[in-house]
Amino acid sequence: MTRFNFEEIGQILRDHQRFAVLGHVRPDGDALGSQLALALSLQQLGKEVRVWNEDGMLEKYSFLPRAELLTKPPSSPENVDVAIALDTAIQNRLGTALAAVRSAKIWINIDHHLSNPGYGNIAYVDPSAPATAEIVFGLIKSQGLPFNRDIAENLYAAISTDTGSFQYPKTSAHTLEIAAELIRAGLDVGRLNQQLYENYPRRRLELLRELLRTMRFRQGDSVASFSLSLKTAAELGVLPEDNEGLIDHLRAIRGVIVAAFFEELTDGKVRVSMRSKSNFVDVCAICQKFGGGGHTLAAGARVRGTLAEVEEKVLEEIGEVLESHS
Ligand code: AMP
Ligand code: MN
Ligand code: MN
């Protein structure tokens, strides 16, 4: 995997005028926070910046500073010089944003997914980073790009959500040093955490209650899964963003090594989310077998088939991988 240095990216940022800052479909805090942070820095540098995500700004992250900058991409392409993909393991996970930046002469790919093939003219892919926002912070600081409290808040929210509140194994001393620097920029940790973790809509908990009703175990207790049908989602009136993080309840069970979540989608596919608690069980590799990707301990895929078919196929595969290790 090619690793470029920040200087080369910094040069391109200084030398061009029109940018599109993009992130993956079904965005999470890392995608949205990284997009806003880099866009705000570029804007302050005097650049014209578009911030596009197929899904637009999610309701639950709309408290992020300058959240209104992030919109759905336009249906017809606009002129940009440089497209920057953040937190996006494969280019087609940019969804409809991809078509809107057809005119881009230069592609920059900044990401932390192990499965990222390094697309684009410049790819800065660091799988050791717990969040793309940590790389964005490094870029801003090393290149002396504009930095302020709004940028800090977006980066903090991104790092906090992608590390499970600074808990997952890639959380390093460096991560906490960055967090300290972000706090010194003036952000209010208590308020931000409340907005992130104590402001869920009631329907999210009602969804968890339904998911737990479908909870199943395999391979003793080492594989736990639950699933969400379109029917249940409609009955509860939940949004796609409501289920982010619920899989952690399965991972948190003693004895569970792999947690899986299956969500029926409207296009005849099932969204699979997977988490592992053991470096010996690489869920990225499992998801890649189904056309997906991600990280060793957190990965996903979209698999064609009914909920029951995909559950069976994927759980079977997880079972085989676990057996090969026991
Ligand atoms: P999720 O379970 O959706 O939170 O995703 C876990 C990790 O896997 C995230 O870092 C995603 O970017 C990545 N991921 C999820 N779905 C896919 C997919 N279909 N293709 C590639 N990577 C994915
Ligand atoms: Mn992400
Ligand atoms: Mn990420």
mmCIF file of C-alpha atoms and ligand atoms in Angstrom:
data_model
loop_
_atom_site.group_PDB
_atom_site.id
_atom_site.type_symbol
_atom_site.label_atom_id
_atom_site.label_comp_id
_atom_site.label_asym_id
_atom_site.label_seq_id
_atom_site.Cartn_x
_atom_site.Cartn_y
_atom_site.Cartn_z
ATOM 1 C CA MET A 1 0.000 0.000 0.000
ATOM 2 C CA THR A 2 1.424 3.341 -1.044
ATOM 3 C CA ARG A 3 1.829 5.852 1.726
ATOM 4 C CA PHE A 4 2.391 9.421 0.757
ATOM 5 C CA ASN A 5 3.441 12.089 3.149
ATOM 6 C CA PHE A 6 1.395 15.024 4.290
ATOM 7 C CA GLU A 7 3.612 17.518 2.389
ATOM 8 C CA GLU A 8 2.409 16.261 -0.958
ATOM 9 C CA ILE A 9 -1.240 16.566 0.081
ATOM 10 C CA GLY A 10 -0.591 19.974 1.640
ATOM 11 C CA GLN A 11 0.928 21.184 -1.641
ATOM 12 C CA ILE A 12 -2.140 20.135 -3.605
ATOM 13 C CA LEU A 13 -4.437 21.829 -1.080
ATOM 14 C CA ARG A 14 -2.478 25.088 -1.343
ATOM 15 C CA ASP A 15 -2.207 24.961 -5.150
ATOM 16 C CA HIS A 16 -5.889 24.485 -6.014
ATOM 17 C CA GLN A 17 -9.058 26.437 -5.477
ATOM 18 C CA ARG A 18 -12.187 24.266 -5.804
ATOM 19 C CA PHE A 19 -12.571 21.237 -3.547
ATOM 20 C CA ALA A 20 -15.174 18.603 -2.865
ATOM 21 C CA VAL A 21 -14.818 16.843 0.487
ATOM 22 C CA LEU A 22 -16.626 13.498 0.451
ATOM 23 C CA GLY A 23 -17.356 10.598 2.809
ATOM 24 C CA HIS A 24 -18.922 7.148 2.675
ATOM 25 C CA VAL A 25 -22.642 6.358 2.358
ATOM 26 C CA ARG A 26 -24.496 5.519 5.580
ATOM 27 C CA PRO A 27 -22.028 7.853 7.262
ATOM 28 C CA ASP A 28 -20.881 7.598 10.857
ATOM 29 C CA GLY A 29 -19.403 10.202 13.171
ATOM 30 C CA ASP A 30 -15.918 9.718 11.727
ATOM 31 C CA ALA A 31 -17.022 10.308 8.127
ATOM 32 C CA LEU A 32 -19.166 13.374 8.902
ATOM 33 C CA GLY A 33 -16.837 14.909 11.497
ATOM 34 C CA SER A 34 -13.757 14.423 9.293
ATOM 35 C CA GLN A 35 -15.562 15.907 6.293
ATOM 36 C CA LEU A 36 -16.668 19.006 8.196
ATOM 37 C CA ALA A 37 -13.300 19.498 9.910
ATOM 38 C CA LEU A 38 -11.252 19.382 6.713
ATOM 39 C CA ALA A 39 -13.810 21.460 4.812
ATOM 40 C CA LEU A 40 -13.796 24.173 7.508
ATOM 41 C CA SER A 41 -10.021 24.312 7.458
ATOM 42 C CA LEU A 42 -9.946 24.619 3.648
ATOM 43 C CA GLN A 43 -12.661 27.238 3.714
ATOM 44 C CA GLN A 44 -10.675 29.302 6.165
ATOM 45 C CA LEU A 45 -7.709 28.955 3.847
ATOM 46 C CA GLY A 46 -9.799 30.806 1.272
ATOM 47 C CA LYS A 47 -10.852 27.824 -0.825
ATOM 48 C CA GLU A 48 -14.213 27.054 -2.392
ATOM 49 C CA VAL A 49 -15.383 23.893 -0.706
ATOM 50 C CA ARG A 50 -18.292 21.548 -1.348
ATOM 51 C CA VAL A 51 -19.076 19.025 1.392
ATOM 52 C CA TRP A 52 -21.164 16.217 0.022
ATOM 53 C CA ASN A 53 -22.475 12.951 1.364
ATOM 54 C CA GLU A 54 -25.068 10.763 -0.359
ATOM 55 C CA ASP A 55 -27.162 10.723 2.823
ATOM 56 C CA GLY A 56 -26.725 14.391 3.684
ATOM 57 C CA MET A 57 -26.339 15.426 7.325
ATOM 58 C CA LEU A 58 -27.875 12.960 9.761
ATOM 59 C CA GLU A 59 -30.327 14.293 12.297
ATOM 60 C CA LYS A 60 -28.290 12.906 15.172
ATOM 61 C CA TYR A 61 -25.096 14.686 14.087
ATOM 62 C CA SER A 62 -26.759 17.935 13.121
ATOM 63 C CA PHE A 63 -25.405 19.543 16.328
ATOM 64 C CA LEU A 64 -21.864 19.398 14.914
ATOM 65 C CA PRO A 65 -20.423 22.870 14.334
ATOM 66 C CA ARG A 66 -21.270 24.153 10.843
ATOM 67 C CA ALA A 67 -23.221 20.963 10.098
ATOM 68 C CA GLU A 68 -25.264 22.905 7.537
ATOM 69 C CA LEU A 69 -22.248 22.938 5.190
ATOM 70 C CA LEU A 70 -22.682 19.228 4.552
ATOM 71 C CA THR A 71 -25.384 18.465 2.006
ATOM 72 C CA LYS A 72 -26.481 15.785 -0.405
ATOM 73 C CA PRO A 73 -24.613 16.033 -3.724
ATOM 74 C CA PRO A 74 -26.331 17.802 -6.633
ATOM 75 C CA SER A 75 -27.824 15.624 -9.357
ATOM 76 C CA SER A 76 -25.690 17.231 -12.077
ATOM 77 C CA PRO A 77 -21.898 17.408 -11.790
ATOM 78 C CA GLU A 78 -20.192 20.586 -10.620
ATOM 79 C CA ASN A 79 -16.733 21.866 -11.449
ATOM 80 C CA VAL A 80 -14.164 21.005 -8.844
ATOM 81 C CA ASP A 81 -10.390 20.724 -9.105
ATOM 82 C CA VAL A 82 -9.795 18.243 -6.318
ATOM 83 C CA ALA A 83 -11.999 15.538 -4.809
ATOM 84 C CA ILE A 84 -11.059 14.299 -1.354
ATOM 85 C CA ALA A 85 -12.513 11.006 -0.145
ATOM 86 C CA LEU A 86 -12.451 10.560 3.632
ATOM 87 C CA ASP A 87 -13.010 7.365 5.644
ATOM 88 C CA THR A 88 -14.086 5.528 2.497
ATOM 89 C CA ALA A 89 -12.649 2.041 1.989
ATOM 90 C CA ILE A 90 -13.748 1.634 -1.617
ATOM 91 C CA GLN A 91 -14.466 4.453 -4.014
ATOM 92 C CA ASN A 92 -17.986 3.295 -4.879
ATOM 93 C CA ARG A 93 -18.973 3.722 -1.208
ATOM 94 C CA LEU A 94 -19.107 7.430 -2.044
ATOM 95 C CA GLY A 95 -22.411 6.631 -3.740
ATOM 96 C CA THR A 96 -24.078 9.483 -5.613
ATOM 97 C CA ALA A 97 -21.296 11.900 -4.606
ATOM 98 C CA LEU A 98 -19.032 10.122 -7.095
ATOM 99 C CA ALA A 99 -20.986 11.338 -10.136
ATOM 100 C CA ALA A 100 -21.088 14.917 -8.845
ATOM 101 C CA VAL A 101 -17.289 15.244 -8.937
ATOM 102 C CA ARG A 102 -16.619 13.785 -12.368
ATOM 103 C CA SER A 103 -14.661 16.922 -13.302
ATOM 104 C CA ALA A 104 -12.089 16.490 -10.536
ATOM 105 C CA LYS A 105 -8.557 16.376 -11.920
ATOM 106 C CA ILE A 106 -7.016 15.097 -8.718
ATOM 107 C CA TRP A 107 -8.285 12.521 -6.227
ATOM 108 C CA ILE A 108 -7.013 12.375 -2.664
ATOM 109 C CA ASN A 109 -7.922 9.334 -0.583
ATOM 110 C CA ILE A 110 -7.464 9.700 3.187
ATOM 111 C CA ASP A 111 -8.548 6.679 5.183
ATOM 112 C CA HIS A 112 -7.772 4.151 7.912
ATOM 113 C CA HIS A 113 -9.401 1.008 6.508
ATOM 114 C CA LEU A 114 -7.125 -1.996 6.109
ATOM 115 C CA SER A 115 -9.110 -3.040 3.036
ATOM 116 C CA ASN A 116 -8.592 0.295 1.217
ATOM 117 C CA PRO A 117 -6.833 -0.559 -2.070
ATOM 118 C CA GLY A 118 -5.287 2.916 -2.317
ATOM 119 C CA TYR A 119 -7.411 4.399 -5.106
ATOM 120 C CA GLY A 120 -6.863 7.996 -6.230
ATOM 121 C CA ASN A 121 -3.796 9.994 -7.271
ATOM 122 C CA ILE A 122 -2.671 10.266 -3.682
ATOM 123 C CA ALA A 123 -3.711 7.739 -1.074
ATOM 124 C CA TYR A 124 -2.866 8.273 2.564
ATOM 125 C CA VAL A 125 -4.122 5.088 4.171
ATOM 126 C CA ASP A 126 -3.020 4.351 7.720
ATOM 127 C CA PRO A 127 -4.741 1.270 9.160
ATOM 128 C CA SER A 128 -3.113 1.910 12.535
ATOM 129 C CA ALA A 129 -5.159 5.098 12.970
ATOM 130 C CA PRO A 130 -8.301 4.484 15.055
ATOM 131 C CA ALA A 131 -10.199 7.131 13.076
ATOM 132 C CA THR A 132 -9.779 9.001 9.808
ATOM 133 C CA ALA A 133 -10.117 12.174 11.880
ATOM 134 C CA GLU A 134 -6.779 11.379 13.544
ATOM 135 C CA ILE A 135 -5.125 11.521 10.099
ATOM 136 C CA VAL A 136 -6.996 14.720 9.234
ATOM 137 C CA PHE A 137 -5.711 16.251 12.477
ATOM 138 C CA GLY A 138 -2.147 15.212 11.521
ATOM 139 C CA LEU A 139 -2.563 16.778 8.090
ATOM 140 C CA ILE A 140 -3.913 20.062 9.471
ATOM 141 C CA LYS A 141 -1.202 20.348 12.123
ATOM 142 C CA SER A 142 1.750 19.244 9.973
ATOM 143 C CA GLN A 143 0.790 21.603 7.154
ATOM 144 C CA GLY A 144 -0.085 24.536 9.375
ATOM 145 C CA LEU A 145 -3.626 24.619 7.986
ATOM 146 C CA PRO A 146 -6.264 26.727 9.766
ATOM 147 C CA PHE A 147 -7.497 25.227 13.026
ATOM 148 C CA ASN A 148 -10.132 26.449 15.473
ATOM 149 C CA ARG A 149 -12.675 25.253 18.015
ATOM 150 C CA ASP A 150 -15.300 24.285 15.423
ATOM 151 C CA ILE A 151 -12.743 22.101 13.667
ATOM 152 C CA ALA A 152 -11.649 20.654 17.023
ATOM 153 C CA GLU A 153 -15.228 19.714 17.957
ATOM 154 C CA ASN A 154 -15.795 17.925 14.676
ATOM 155 C CA LEU A 155 -12.542 16.011 15.024
ATOM 156 C CA TYR A 156 -13.257 15.107 18.650
ATOM 157 C CA ALA A 157 -16.725 13.803 17.789
ATOM 158 C CA ALA A 158 -15.241 11.757 14.940
ATOM 159 C CA ILE A 159 -12.465 10.219 17.038
ATOM 160 C CA SER A 160 -14.726 9.602 20.026
ATOM 161 C CA THR A 161 -17.349 7.758 17.964
ATOM 162 C CA ASP A 162 -14.852 5.667 15.950
ATOM 163 C CA THR A 163 -12.967 4.566 19.084
ATOM 164 C CA GLY A 164 -16.122 3.691 21.052
ATOM 165 C CA SER A 165 -15.389 6.616 23.385
ATOM 166 C CA PHE A 166 -11.642 5.937 23.443
ATOM 167 C CA GLN A 167 -12.093 2.242 24.283
ATOM 168 C CA TYR A 168 -11.223 0.195 21.179
ATOM 169 C CA PRO A 169 -7.746 -1.311 20.906
ATOM 170 C CA LYS A 170 -6.371 1.162 18.358
ATOM 171 C CA THR A 171 -6.839 3.967 20.888
ATOM 172 C CA SER A 172 -3.222 4.980 21.580
ATOM 173 C CA ALA A 173 -1.303 7.469 23.685
ATOM 174 C CA HIS A 174 -1.153 9.546 20.506
ATOM 175 C CA THR A 175 -4.948 9.430 20.217
ATOM 176 C CA LEU A 176 -5.310 10.733 23.756
ATOM 177 C CA GLU A 177 -2.677 13.414 23.116
ATOM 178 C CA ILE A 178 -4.720 14.556 20.131
ATOM 179 C CA ALA A 179 -7.859 14.552 22.279
ATOM 180 C CA ALA A 180 -6.044 16.706 24.822
ATOM 181 C CA GLU A 181 -5.063 19.172 22.124
ATOM 182 C CA LEU A 182 -8.639 19.292 20.854
ATOM 183 C CA ILE A 183 -9.910 19.994 24.359
ATOM 184 C CA ARG A 184 -7.320 22.781 24.718
ATOM 185 C CA ALA A 185 -8.831 24.369 21.602
ATOM 186 C CA GLY A 186 -11.769 25.145 23.873
ATOM 187 C CA LEU A 187 -14.354 22.404 23.389
ATOM 188 C CA ASP A 188 -16.706 21.421 26.173
ATOM 189 C CA VAL A 189 -16.223 17.662 26.734
ATOM 190 C CA GLY A 190 -19.293 17.203 28.925
ATOM 191 C CA ARG A 191 -21.638 18.989 26.553
ATOM 192 C CA LEU A 192 -20.233 17.266 23.471
ATOM 193 C CA ASN A 193 -20.524 13.815 25.078
ATOM 194 C CA GLN A 194 -24.084 14.566 26.088
ATOM 195 C CA GLN A 195 -24.913 15.511 22.505
ATOM 196 C CA LEU A 196 -23.214 12.359 21.253
ATOM 197 C CA TYR A 197 -24.326 9.782 23.799
ATOM 198 C CA GLU A 198 -27.190 11.090 25.903
ATOM 199 C CA ASN A 199 -29.533 12.464 23.318
ATOM 200 C CA TYR A 200 -30.928 9.356 21.611
ATOM 201 C CA PRO A 201 -34.488 9.343 20.355
ATOM 202 C CA ARG A 202 -36.760 6.967 22.286
ATOM 203 C CA ARG A 203 -37.277 4.885 19.129
ATOM 204 C CA ARG A 204 -33.618 3.809 19.249
ATOM 205 C CA LEU A 205 -34.219 1.996 22.530
ATOM 206 C CA GLU A 206 -37.487 0.577 21.223
ATOM 207 C CA LEU A 207 -35.454 -0.731 18.298
ATOM 208 C CA LEU A 208 -32.921 -2.311 20.661
ATOM 209 C CA ARG A 209 -35.791 -4.063 22.464
ATOM 210 C CA GLU A 210 -36.959 -5.591 19.160
ATOM 211 C CA LEU A 211 -33.426 -6.548 18.126
ATOM 212 C CA LEU A 212 -32.853 -8.345 21.417
ATOM 213 C CA ARG A 213 -35.972 -10.422 20.766
ATOM 214 C CA THR A 214 -34.213 -11.806 17.659
ATOM 215 C CA MET A 215 -30.883 -12.421 19.437
ATOM 216 C CA ARG A 216 -29.282 -15.790 18.638
ATOM 217 C CA PHE A 217 -26.116 -17.548 19.724
ATOM 218 C CA ARG A 218 -23.958 -20.059 17.860
ATOM 219 C CA GLN A 219 -20.739 -21.946 18.493
ATOM 220 C CA GLY A 220 -21.510 -22.068 22.195
ATOM 221 C CA ASP A 221 -21.795 -18.415 23.088
ATOM 222 C CA SER A 222 -18.995 -17.221 20.850
ATOM 223 C CA VAL A 223 -21.145 -15.888 18.016
ATOM 224 C CA ALA A 224 -24.051 -13.574 18.785
ATOM 225 C CA SER A 225 -26.333 -12.009 16.228
ATOM 226 C CA PHE A 226 -29.588 -10.142 15.816
ATOM 227 C CA SER A 227 -31.488 -8.851 12.843
ATOM 228 C CA LEU A 228 -33.841 -6.149 11.653
ATOM 229 C CA SER A 229 -36.481 -6.706 8.990
ATOM 230 C CA LEU A 230 -37.958 -3.938 6.861
ATOM 231 C CA LYS A 231 -41.301 -4.720 8.467
ATOM 232 C CA THR A 232 -40.048 -4.115 12.001
ATOM 233 C CA ALA A 233 -38.159 -0.983 10.931
ATOM 234 C CA ALA A 234 -41.356 0.410 9.396
ATOM 235 C CA GLU A 235 -43.473 -0.488 12.435
ATOM 236 C CA LEU A 236 -41.058 1.296 14.759
ATOM 237 C CA GLY A 237 -40.547 4.223 12.395
ATOM 238 C CA VAL A 238 -36.764 4.008 12.817
ATOM 239 C CA LEU A 239 -34.212 5.759 10.610
ATOM 240 C CA PRO A 240 -31.165 3.922 9.281
ATOM 241 C CA GLU A 241 -28.947 6.023 11.580
ATOM 242 C CA ASP A 242 -30.783 4.769 14.688
ATOM 243 C CA ASN A 243 -28.983 1.434 14.770
ATOM 244 C CA GLU A 244 -25.400 2.720 14.770
ATOM 245 C CA GLY A 245 -23.662 1.213 17.775
ATOM 246 C CA LEU A 246 -26.389 -1.207 18.874
ATOM 247 C CA ILE A 247 -24.194 -4.134 17.809
ATOM 248 C CA ASP A 248 -21.927 -3.188 20.734
ATOM 249 C CA HIS A 249 -24.487 -4.743 23.084
ATOM 250 C CA LEU A 250 -23.697 -8.123 21.506
ATOM 251 C CA ARG A 251 -19.959 -7.593 21.532
ATOM 252 C CA ALA A 252 -20.142 -6.676 25.221
ATOM 253 C CA ILE A 253 -21.398 -10.141 26.213
ATOM 254 C CA ARG A 254 -18.838 -12.322 27.990
ATOM 255 C CA GLY A 255 -17.754 -15.203 25.786
ATOM 256 C CA VAL A 256 -18.810 -13.550 22.564
ATOM 257 C CA ILE A 257 -15.980 -13.352 20.040
ATOM 258 C CA VAL A 258 -17.930 -12.302 16.963
ATOM 259 C CA ALA A 259 -21.068 -10.171 16.896
ATOM 260 C CA ALA A 260 -23.155 -9.801 13.755
ATOM 261 C CA PHE A 261 -26.055 -7.570 12.848
ATOM 262 C CA PHE A 262 -28.245 -8.133 9.795
ATOM 263 C CA GLU A 263 -30.405 -5.349 8.401
ATOM 264 C CA GLU A 264 -32.785 -5.925 5.527
ATOM 265 C CA LEU A 265 -32.484 -3.175 2.898
ATOM 266 C CA THR A 266 -34.979 -2.072 0.255
ATOM 267 C CA ASP A 267 -32.790 -3.103 -2.701
ATOM 268 C CA GLY A 268 -32.920 -6.869 -2.162
ATOM 269 C CA LYS A 269 -29.718 -6.816 -0.146
ATOM 270 C CA VAL A 270 -28.896 -7.228 3.516
ATOM 271 C CA ARG A 271 -26.479 -4.930 5.299
ATOM 272 C CA VAL A 272 -24.168 -7.001 7.458
ATOM 273 C CA SER A 273 -22.245 -5.443 10.342
ATOM 274 C CA MET A 274 -19.596 -7.455 12.142
ATOM 275 C CA ARG A 275 -17.444 -6.985 15.219
ATOM 276 C CA SER A 276 -14.690 -9.190 16.619
ATOM 277 C CA LYS A 277 -13.064 -9.230 20.039
ATOM 278 C CA SER A 278 -10.065 -11.287 18.946
ATOM 279 C CA ASN A 279 -7.225 -10.402 16.583
ATOM 280 C CA PHE A 280 -7.309 -14.063 15.557
ATOM 281 C CA VAL A 281 -10.723 -13.566 14.009
ATOM 282 C CA ASP A 282 -10.421 -11.013 11.208
ATOM 283 C CA VAL A 283 -13.969 -9.914 10.365
ATOM 284 C CA CYS A 284 -12.645 -7.728 7.544
ATOM 285 C CA ALA A 285 -11.465 -10.897 5.794
ATOM 286 C CA ILE A 286 -14.857 -12.530 6.364
ATOM 287 C CA CYS A 287 -16.710 -9.484 4.998
ATOM 288 C CA GLN A 288 -14.385 -9.303 1.987
ATOM 289 C CA LYS A 289 -15.590 -12.784 1.034
ATOM 290 C CA PHE A 290 -19.024 -11.193 0.716
ATOM 291 C CA GLY A 291 -17.811 -8.158 -1.237
ATOM 292 C CA GLY A 292 -17.428 -5.857 1.785
ATOM 293 C CA GLY A 293 -14.500 -4.690 3.889
ATOM 294 C CA GLY A 294 -13.489 -2.603 6.877
ATOM 295 C CA HIS A 295 -11.105 -3.223 9.763
ATOM 296 C CA THR A 296 -9.859 -6.400 11.452
ATOM 297 C CA LEU A 297 -12.227 -5.958 14.394
ATOM 298 C CA ALA A 298 -15.088 -4.016 12.725
ATOM 299 C CA ALA A 299 -16.297 -4.616 9.211
ATOM 300 C CA GLY A 300 -19.336 -4.781 6.996
ATOM 301 C CA ALA A 301 -20.805 -5.903 3.687
ATOM 302 C CA ARG A 302 -23.967 -5.694 1.632
ATOM 303 C CA VAL A 303 -25.073 -9.126 0.544
ATOM 304 C CA ARG A 304 -27.790 -10.013 -1.944
ATOM 305 C CA GLY A 305 -30.522 -12.331 -0.645
ATOM 306 C CA THR A 306 -33.307 -12.503 1.896
ATOM 307 C CA LEU A 307 -32.642 -11.824 5.547
ATOM 308 C CA ALA A 308 -32.842 -15.540 6.374
ATOM 309 C CA GLU A 309 -30.570 -16.574 3.490
ATOM 310 C CA VAL A 310 -27.877 -14.016 4.248
ATOM 311 C CA GLU A 311 -27.963 -14.752 7.990
ATOM 312 C CA GLU A 312 -27.493 -18.448 7.314
ATOM 313 C CA LYS A 313 -24.657 -17.977 4.813
ATOM 314 C CA VAL A 314 -22.759 -15.440 6.863
ATOM 315 C CA LEU A 315 -23.158 -17.208 10.230
ATOM 316 C CA GLU A 316 -21.995 -20.421 8.566
ATOM 317 C CA GLU A 317 -18.851 -18.651 7.348
ATOM 318 C CA ILE A 318 -18.181 -17.123 10.772
ATOM 319 C CA GLY A 319 -18.612 -20.562 12.316
ATOM 320 C CA GLU A 320 -16.050 -22.072 9.955
ATOM 321 C CA VAL A 321 -13.508 -19.370 10.689
ATOM 322 C CA LEU A 322 -13.977 -19.828 14.448
ATOM 323 C CA GLU A 323 -13.664 -23.589 14.177
ATOM 324 C CA SER A 324 -10.428 -23.271 12.243
ATOM 325 C CA HIS A 325 -9.012 -21.390 15.261
ATOM 326 C CA SER A 326 -10.257 -23.630 18.067
HETATM 327 P P1 AMP B 1 -20.461 -0.705 10.275
HETATM 328 O O1 AMP B 1 -20.705 -2.071 10.756
HETATM 329 O O2 AMP B 1 -21.409 -0.255 9.223
HETATM 330 O O3 AMP B 1 -20.283 0.269 11.389
HETATM 331 O O4 AMP B 1 -19.071 -0.781 9.517
HETATM 332 C C1 AMP B 1 -17.913 -1.242 10.155
HETATM 333 C C2 AMP B 1 -16.705 -0.873 9.330
HETATM 334 O O5 AMP B 1 -16.696 -1.611 8.108
HETATM 335 C C3 AMP B 1 -16.715 0.579 8.944
HETATM 336 O O6 AMP B 1 -15.415 1.075 9.131
HETATM 337 C C4 AMP B 1 -17.127 0.592 7.515
HETATM 338 O O7 AMP B 1 -16.544 1.641 6.802
HETATM 339 C C5 AMP B 1 -16.714 -0.748 6.998
HETATM 340 N N1 AMP B 1 -17.735 -1.227 6.054
HETATM 341 C C6 AMP B 1 -19.042 -1.390 6.349
HETATM 342 N N2 AMP B 1 -19.731 -1.834 5.289
HETATM 343 C C7 AMP B 1 -18.833 -1.952 4.276
HETATM 344 C C8 AMP B 1 -18.927 -2.349 2.895
HETATM 345 N N3 AMP B 1 -20.087 -2.709 2.352
HETATM 346 N N4 AMP B 1 -17.788 -2.327 2.179
HETATM 347 C C9 AMP B 1 -16.621 -1.953 2.727
HETATM 348 N N5 AMP B 1 -16.471 -1.577 4.005
HETATM 349 C C10 AMP B 1 -17.548 -1.560 4.783
HETATM 350 MN MN MN B 2 -16.813 5.353 8.858
HETATM 351 MN MN MN B 3 -13.553 5.598 10.386
#
